Short mmCIF file of C-alpha atoms in Angstrom, two decimals:
data_model
loop_
_atom_site.label_atom_id
_atom_site.label_comp_id
_atom_site.label_asym_id
_atom_site.label_seq_id
_atom_site.Cartn_x
_atom_site.Cartn_y
_atom_site.Cartn_z
CA MET C 703 -1.78 3.40 -13.48
CA LEU C 704 1.23 1.90 -14.99
CA LEU C 705 2.79 1.71 -11.74
CA ARG C 706 -0.15 -0.88 -10.29
CA LEU C 707 -0.01 -2.69 -13.13
CA LEU C 708 3.69 -2.88 -12.49
CA LEU C 709 2.90 -4.26 -8.91
CA ILE C 710 0.28 -6.83 -9.79
CA VAL C 711 3.29 -8.22 -12.60
CA LEU C 712 5.43 -8.58 -9.58
CA ASP C 713 2.91 -9.55 -6.99
CA SER C 714 2.21 -11.87 -9.49
CA ALA C 715 5.52 -13.38 -9.45
CA ALA C 716 5.86 -13.59 -5.58
CA VAL C 717 2.91 -16.03 -5.63
CA LEU C 718 4.63 -17.90 -8.46
CA ALA C 719 8.00 -17.79 -6.67
CA GLY C 720 5.77 -19.40 -3.49
CA LEU C 721 4.43 -22.06 -5.19
CA VAL C 722 7.61 -23.27 -6.67
CA LEU C 723 10.13 -22.64 -3.98
CA SER C 724 8.04 -24.07 -1.22
CA SER C 725 7.78 -27.17 -3.23
CA TRP C 726 11.36 -27.40 -4.11
CA ILE C 727 12.08 -26.57 -0.44
CA VAL C 728 9.77 -29.91 0.95
CA ALA C 729 10.83 -31.71 -1.66
CA THR C 730 14.22 -31.82 -0.31
CA LEU C 731 13.59 -31.82 3.11
CA ASN C 732 10.38 -34.33 3.35
CA PRO C 733 10.75 -36.37 -0.10
CA THR C 734 7.45 -38.28 1.69
CA VAL C 735 5.61 -35.62 0.15
CA PHE C 736 6.12 -36.21 -3.48
CA PRO C 737 6.57 -39.74 -3.72
CA ALA C 738 7.24 -39.50 -7.39
CA GLY C 739 9.09 -36.66 -7.29
CA MET C 740 8.75 -32.48 -7.83
CA PRO C 741 5.84 -32.12 -10.02
CA GLN C 742 6.04 -29.35 -12.60
CA TRP C 743 5.45 -25.88 -11.54
CA SER C 744 2.87 -25.78 -14.36
CA HIS C 745 0.91 -28.95 -12.41
CA LEU C 746 0.94 -26.95 -9.11
CA LEU C 747 -1.30 -24.34 -10.99
CA THR C 748 -4.21 -27.00 -11.83
CA LEU C 749 -6.04 -29.24 -9.20
CA ASN C 750 -3.59 -31.65 -7.14
CA PRO C 751 -3.26 -33.49 -4.17
CA HIS C 752 -0.66 -31.22 -2.31
CA LEU C 753 -2.24 -27.66 -2.74
CA PRO C 754 -4.99 -25.87 -3.36
CA PRO C 755 -5.10 -25.03 -7.40
CA GLY C 756 -2.57 -22.52 -7.96
CA GLY C 757 -5.15 -20.58 -9.89
CA PHE C 758 -7.10 -20.37 -7.06
CA ILE C 759 -4.03 -19.07 -5.13
CA TRP C 760 -3.16 -16.47 -7.25
CA VAL C 761 -7.13 -14.73 -7.18
CA THR C 762 -7.00 -15.08 -3.37
CA TRP C 763 -3.71 -13.36 -2.88
CA MET C 764 -4.52 -10.58 -6.02
CA VAL C 765 -7.80 -10.01 -3.98
CA ALA C 766 -6.43 -9.66 -0.54
CA ILE C 767 -3.45 -7.43 -1.76
CA VAL C 768 -6.05 -5.07 -3.18
CA TRP C 769 -8.12 -5.44 0.13
CA ALA C 770 -4.88 -4.56 2.38
CA GLY C 771 -3.75 -1.58 -0.06
CA GLY C 772 -0.87 -3.16 -1.22
CA HIS C 773 -1.65 -1.65 -5.07
CA ASN C 774 -1.77 1.67 -3.87
CA PRO C 775 1.85 3.52 -4.49
CA SER C 776 0.76 6.49 -1.92
CA LYS C 777 0.89 3.92 0.89
CA MET C 778 3.75 2.73 0.46
CA THR C 779 5.78 4.93 2.47
CA SER C 780 8.01 2.71 4.81
CA PRO C 781 9.12 -1.09 5.15
CA ALA C 782 6.54 -1.10 8.13
CA ARG C 783 3.59 -0.35 6.49
CA MET C 784 4.26 -2.49 3.58
CA ALA C 785 5.25 -5.48 5.50
CA THR C 786 1.65 -5.04 7.41
CA MET C 787 -0.20 -4.73 4.44
CA ALA C 788 1.82 -7.76 3.12
CA PHE C 789 0.71 -9.67 6.76
CA LYS C 790 -3.26 -8.80 6.28
CA ALA C 791 -2.71 -10.21 2.61
CA THR C 792 -1.41 -13.52 4.13
CA VAL C 793 -4.12 -13.65 6.46
CA GLY C 794 -6.80 -13.13 4.04
CA SER C 795 -5.23 -15.83 1.84
CA LEU C 796 -5.11 -18.32 4.55
CA LEU C 797 -8.52 -17.78 5.81
CA ALA C 798 -10.03 -17.88 2.26
CA ILE C 799 -7.83 -21.08 1.82
CA ALA C 800 -9.22 -23.00 4.69
CA ALA C 801 -12.64 -21.77 3.65
CA LEU C 802 -12.09 -23.25 0.54
CA HIS C 803 -10.85 -26.76 2.47
CA LEU C 804 -13.93 -26.72 4.41
CA ALA C 805 -16.07 -26.65 1.65
CA LEU C 806 -14.36 -29.46 -0.02
CA ARG C 807 -13.99 -31.45 3.24
CA GLU C 808 -12.19 -34.27 1.53
CA THR C 809 -9.31 -32.76 0.79
CA SER C 810 -5.72 -33.15 2.51
CA TRP C 811 -3.74 -30.75 1.54
CA SER C 812 0.31 -30.58 2.73
CA ARG C 813 0.33 -28.21 6.10
CA SER C 814 3.99 -27.88 5.45
CA LEU C 815 3.97 -26.99 1.99
CA LEU C 816 0.95 -24.59 2.28
CA LEU C 817 2.47 -22.99 5.16
CA THR C 818 6.09 -22.35 3.02
CA SER C 819 4.33 -21.27 0.12
CA LEU C 820 2.46 -18.74 2.23
CA GLY C 821 5.73 -17.88 4.03
CA ILE C 822 7.72 -17.27 0.90
CA THR C 823 4.98 -15.09 -0.87
CA PHE C 824 4.63 -13.07 2.36
CA LEU C 825 8.62 -12.39 1.87
CA GLY C 826 8.54 -11.79 -1.92
CA LEU C 827 5.71 -9.28 -1.13
CA VAL C 828 7.81 -7.15 1.09
CA THR C 829 10.93 -7.87 -1.17
CA VAL C 830 9.01 -6.54 -4.08
CA ARG C 831 7.71 -3.40 -2.06
CA VAL C 832 10.76 -2.49 -0.66
CA CYS C 833 12.61 -2.57 -3.87
CA PHE C 834 9.66 -0.67 -5.06
CA LEU C 835 10.30 2.11 -2.66
CA ARG C 836 13.47 2.48 -3.81
CA LEU C 837 13.27 2.74 -7.22
CA GLN C 838 10.17 4.72 -7.46
CA PRO C 839 12.04 7.86 -7.64
CA HIS C 840 14.06 6.68 -10.44
CA LEU C 841 10.90 5.52 -12.31
CA LYS C 842 10.26 8.07 -15.37
CA ILE C 843 6.63 6.92 -15.53
CA ASN C 844 6.21 8.39 -11.68
CA LYS C 845 5.76 12.14 -12.90
CA ARG C 846 2.35 12.96 -11.13
CA GLU C 847 3.42 15.87 -8.25
CA GLN C 848 1.34 15.32 -5.08
CA GLY C 849 -0.79 17.95 -4.37
CA VAL C 850 -0.12 19.67 -0.77
CA ALA C 851 -2.30 21.95 1.01
CA ILE C 852 -0.82 23.57 4.87
CA ILE C 853 -3.26 24.07 7.46
CA GLY C 854 -2.58 27.45 9.05
CA VAL C 855 -1.65 31.31 7.51
CA GLY C 856 0.72 32.55 9.96
CA ARG C 857 4.82 32.63 9.89
CA ARG C 858 5.46 28.46 10.57
CA ALA C 859 3.03 27.98 7.13
CA GLN C 860 4.91 30.23 5.24
CA GLY C 861 8.22 29.02 6.09
CA LEU C 862 7.18 25.45 5.38
CA SER C 863 5.67 26.59 2.11
CA GLU C 864 9.04 27.84 1.42
CA ARG C 865 11.08 24.94 2.20
CA LEU C 866 8.57 22.40 0.27
CA LEU C 867 9.61 24.81 -2.93
CA GLU C 868 13.19 24.66 -2.15
CA TYR C 869 13.17 20.88 -1.02
CA GLY C 870 10.72 19.27 -3.00
CA HIS C 871 12.50 18.11 -5.98
CA GLN C 872 9.40 18.96 -8.41
CA ALA C 873 7.50 16.31 -6.34
CA PHE C 874 5.42 17.86 -4.44
CA THR C 875 2.62 20.97 -5.39
CA LEU C 876 1.73 23.50 -3.04
CA LYS C 877 -2.03 23.88 -3.69
CA GLY C 878 -2.64 26.65 -1.06
CA PHE C 879 -3.56 26.75 2.51
CA ILE C 880 -6.18 26.42 5.06
CA THR C 881 -7.53 28.37 7.59
CA PRO C 882 -8.13 27.35 11.04
CA GLU C 883 -11.72 29.01 12.82
CA MET C 884 -10.64 29.54 16.24
CA GLY C 885 -8.46 32.62 17.03
CA SER C 886 -6.79 34.35 14.59
CA GLU C 887 -3.02 34.37 13.21
CA ILE C 888 -1.38 37.20 11.54
CA PHE C 889 -1.23 36.31 7.97
CA GLU C 890 1.88 36.11 6.58
CA VAL C 891 0.88 34.01 3.42
CA ASP C 892 -0.57 35.28 -0.09
CA GLY C 893 -3.95 35.77 0.30
CA LYS C 894 -5.07 34.06 -2.98
CA MET C 895 -3.73 30.71 -1.86
CA VAL C 896 -6.16 30.50 1.00
CA LEU C 897 -8.56 27.49 -0.07
CA GLY C 898 -11.30 27.89 2.53
CA PRO C 899 -11.69 26.68 6.42
CA VAL C 900 -10.59 23.48 7.54
CA MET C 901 -14.65 22.50 8.16
CA ASN C 902 -14.67 22.34 4.33
CA LEU C 903 -11.61 20.32 4.09
CA PRO C 904 -13.43 17.17 2.43
CA ALA C 905 -14.53 19.34 -0.38
CA ILE C 906 -11.14 21.19 -0.75
CA VAL C 907 -9.54 18.07 -0.78
CA THR C 908 -11.87 16.43 -3.67
CA GLU C 909 -11.62 19.92 -5.72
CA GLN C 910 -7.93 20.84 -5.30
CA ARG C 911 -6.50 17.08 -5.60
CA ILE C 912 -5.16 17.23 -2.24
CA ASP C 913 -2.62 14.18 -1.46
CA VAL C 914 -0.57 15.70 1.37
CA LEU C 915 -1.81 17.81 4.34
CA ILE C 916 0.82 19.78 6.50
CA LEU C 917 -0.65 20.88 9.76
CA ALA C 918 1.15 24.43 10.76
CA SER C 919 -1.17 25.65 13.38
CA GLU C 920 -2.08 24.98 16.81
CA ARG C 921 -5.46 26.50 16.62
CA LEU C 922 -7.66 23.62 16.01
CA ASN C 923 -10.98 23.37 17.48
CA ARG C 924 -12.27 19.57 18.73
CA GLY C 925 -14.48 19.56 15.69
CA GLU C 926 -11.58 20.51 13.44
CA HIS C 927 -9.14 18.11 14.83
CA MET C 928 -11.49 15.01 14.42
CA LEU C 929 -12.55 16.37 11.13
CA LEU C 930 -8.53 16.32 10.00
CA ALA C 931 -7.61 12.92 11.90
CA SER C 932 -10.57 11.65 9.39
CA GLN C 933 -9.21 12.96 6.09
CA ALA C 934 -5.52 11.92 7.13
CA HIS C 935 -6.77 8.50 7.22
CA GLU C 936 -8.72 8.14 4.11
CA LEU C 937 -5.54 10.05 2.62
CA GLY C 938 -3.18 7.12 3.94
#
């Protein structure tokens, strides 16, 4: 919860930076946009002839970021995924602003200012999340260990569980093992740690609070593969 709150604050700063920096850049490169000089940043948050109200832009960005999954720390695991999230949020914000422009009709906002603002905010969101990715392991508020379930009960599953305990750095908790229905593997794992069959995966994930699934078996049938793919998509 605290991490998501931190992200909301940083995202708000990125949106505000987009408004202010875009105004400064456009005013420097094209003074005709602001004949009376660059307006104060507070004026950008209300009705003005240059941009949609800053309050509307902020709400639009926040909704678009949540829609794109940007406030889910578990989904921010790589720069590529972060950039994808920021791109989706940018497109969502642009569509909302275009809809407002069509609704008002008589407005004539500066396209260069609007596009510059969107671009800077996009870069700000990516930067915030890359920094978040680098700092997340060092944040004291990030203490909840992720629950892990290994699909398989053979030697490979046992080896993965040992590696997890050795190299997990207290970031992961092994919840147990899930058995495939096709074929039979020689049990190498503790029977008390078996959570159930793959076809019960949704219930197991919910009851055991599983965050990560590790596939350690090749004995899955087509139905199990499809169920696993669906569950992996939900976990992100």
